C-alpha positions as YAML, in Angstrom:
chain: A
units: angstrom
residues:
- id: 1
  name: UNK
  ca: [126.70, 42.41, 177.44]
- id: 2
  name: UNK
  ca: [124.09, 42.58, 180.19]
- id: 3
  name: UNK
  ca: [124.53, 42.18, 183.95]
- id: 4
  name: UNK
  ca: [122.98, 38.72, 183.61]
- id: 5
  name: UNK
  ca: [125.91, 37.76, 181.32]
- id: 6
  name: UNK
  ca: [128.60, 39.28, 183.58]
- id: 7
  name: UNK
  ca: [130.68, 36.56, 185.25]
- id: 8
  name: UNK
  ca: [133.45, 36.91, 187.81]
- id: 9
  name: UNK
  ca: [136.90, 36.83, 186.15]
- id: 10
  name: UNK
  ca: [138.29, 34.92, 189.17]
- id: 11
  name: UNK
  ca: [135.78, 32.16, 189.91]
- id: 12
  name: UNK
  ca: [133.08, 32.46, 187.21]
- id: 13
  name: UNK
  ca: [130.36, 33.32, 189.76]
- id: 14
  name: UNK
  ca: [127.43, 35.68, 189.18]
- id: 15
  name: UNK
  ca: [128.05, 39.41, 189.67]
- id: 16
  name: UNK
  ca: [125.71, 41.78, 191.57]
- id: 17
  name: UNK
  ca: [125.52, 45.48, 190.66]
- id: 18
  name: UNK
  ca: [126.18, 47.97, 193.45]
- id: 19
  name: UNK
  ca: [127.96, 51.20, 194.30]
- id: 20
  name: UNK
  ca: [130.81, 52.50, 196.39]
- id: 21
  name: UNK
  ca: [129.56, 55.15, 198.80]
- id: 22
  name: UNK
  ca: [131.72, 58.21, 199.39]
- id: 23
  name: UNK
  ca: [131.02, 60.62, 202.25]
- id: 24
  name: UNK
  ca: [130.94, 64.19, 200.97]
- id: 25
  name: UNK
  ca: [129.80, 67.53, 202.34]
- id: 26
  name: UNK
  ca: [128.26, 67.12, 205.83]
- id: 27
  name: UNK
  ca: [128.98, 63.36, 205.52]
- id: 28
  name: UNK
  ca: [126.10, 62.94, 203.06]
- id: 29
  name: UNK
  ca: [126.44, 59.74, 201.02]
- id: 30
  name: UNK
  ca: [127.43, 60.15, 197.36]
- id: 31
  name: UNK
  ca: [128.53, 57.77, 194.63]
- id: 32
  name: UNK
  ca: [132.33, 57.66, 194.36]
- id: 33
  name: UNK
  ca: [133.82, 59.30, 191.24]
- id: 34
  name: UNK
  ca: [136.94, 58.72, 189.15]
- id: 35
  name: UNK
  ca: [138.54, 62.10, 188.28]
- id: 36
  name: UNK
  ca: [141.13, 62.67, 185.54]
- id: 37
  name: UNK
  ca: [144.65, 63.82, 186.33]
- id: 38
  name: UNK
  ca: [146.98, 63.63, 189.30]
- id: 39
  name: UNK
  ca: [145.80, 64.62, 192.77]
- id: 40
  name: UNK
  ca: [146.50, 68.23, 193.74]
- id: 41
  name: UNK
  ca: [145.92, 69.35, 197.32]
- id: 42
  name: UNK
  ca: [143.60, 72.25, 198.09]
- id: 43
  name: UNK
  ca: [143.52, 74.03, 201.44]
- id: 44
  name: UNK
  ca: [139.76, 74.66, 201.20]
- id: 45
  name: UNK
  ca: [138.35, 71.59, 199.43]
- id: 46
  name: UNK
  ca: [140.92, 68.87, 200.11]
- id: 47
  name: UNK
  ca: [141.60, 68.23, 196.40]
- id: 48
  name: UNK
  ca: [141.53, 70.46, 193.33]
- id: 49
  name: UNK
  ca: [139.12, 68.81, 190.87]
- id: 50
  name: UNK
  ca: [137.05, 71.72, 189.52]
- id: 51
  name: UNK
  ca: [136.66, 71.57, 185.73]
- id: 52
  name: UNK
  ca: [138.20, 68.11, 185.40]
- id: 53
  name: UNK
  ca: [136.35, 65.31, 183.66]
- id: 54
  name: UNK
  ca: [134.86, 62.85, 186.16]
- id: 55
  name: UNK
  ca: [132.99, 59.57, 185.98]
- id: 56
  name: UNK
  ca: [130.68, 57.95, 188.55]
- id: 57
  name: UNK
  ca: [132.13, 54.60, 189.65]
- id: 58
  name: UNK
  ca: [129.90, 51.60, 188.99]
- id: 59
  name: UNK
  ca: [130.73, 48.47, 190.96]
- id: 60
  name: UNK
  ca: [130.01, 44.76, 190.63]
- id: 61
  name: UNK
  ca: [130.56, 42.15, 193.38]
- id: 62
  name: UNK
  ca: [130.90, 38.41, 192.88]
- id: 63
  name: UNK
  ca: [128.32, 36.42, 194.84]
- id: 64
  name: UNK
  ca: [130.81, 33.56, 195.20]
- id: 65
  name: UNK
  ca: [134.23, 34.95, 196.12]
- id: 66
  name: UNK
  ca: [133.47, 38.66, 196.82]
- id: 67
  name: UNK
  ca: [135.74, 39.99, 194.04]
- id: 68
  name: UNK
  ca: [134.94, 43.64, 193.17]
- id: 69
  name: UNK
  ca: [135.13, 45.04, 189.65]
- id: 70
  name: UNK
  ca: [134.80, 48.79, 188.94]
- id: 71
  name: UNK
  ca: [133.81, 50.73, 185.81]
- id: 72
  name: UNK
  ca: [133.62, 54.46, 185.03]
- id: 73
  name: UNK
  ca: [131.75, 55.07, 181.78]
- id: 74
  name: UNK
  ca: [129.69, 58.30, 181.62]
- id: 75
  name: UNK
  ca: [131.68, 61.53, 181.86]
- id: 76
  name: UNK
  ca: [130.63, 64.67, 183.75]
- id: 77
  name: UNK
  ca: [132.52, 67.84, 184.70]
- id: 78
  name: UNK
  ca: [133.67, 67.94, 188.31]
- id: 79
  name: UNK
  ca: [132.47, 70.92, 190.35]
...
């Protein structure tokens, strides 16, 4: 299935590819990531995620109703 074939599950409208921006170190923009496991607090980094599998979050927005759909497909190791 290509982006051209992707239709909104709510209204059937066309979907636009995009991304969800996350503010990281020094508020620099990064792509949001899905990280495996339950959240664990860290005093120094906010959350303990080192060594966990993570996936960049891909996002699609409906041109008609604004519905957002998210996917996380390609795994990386969180640092």
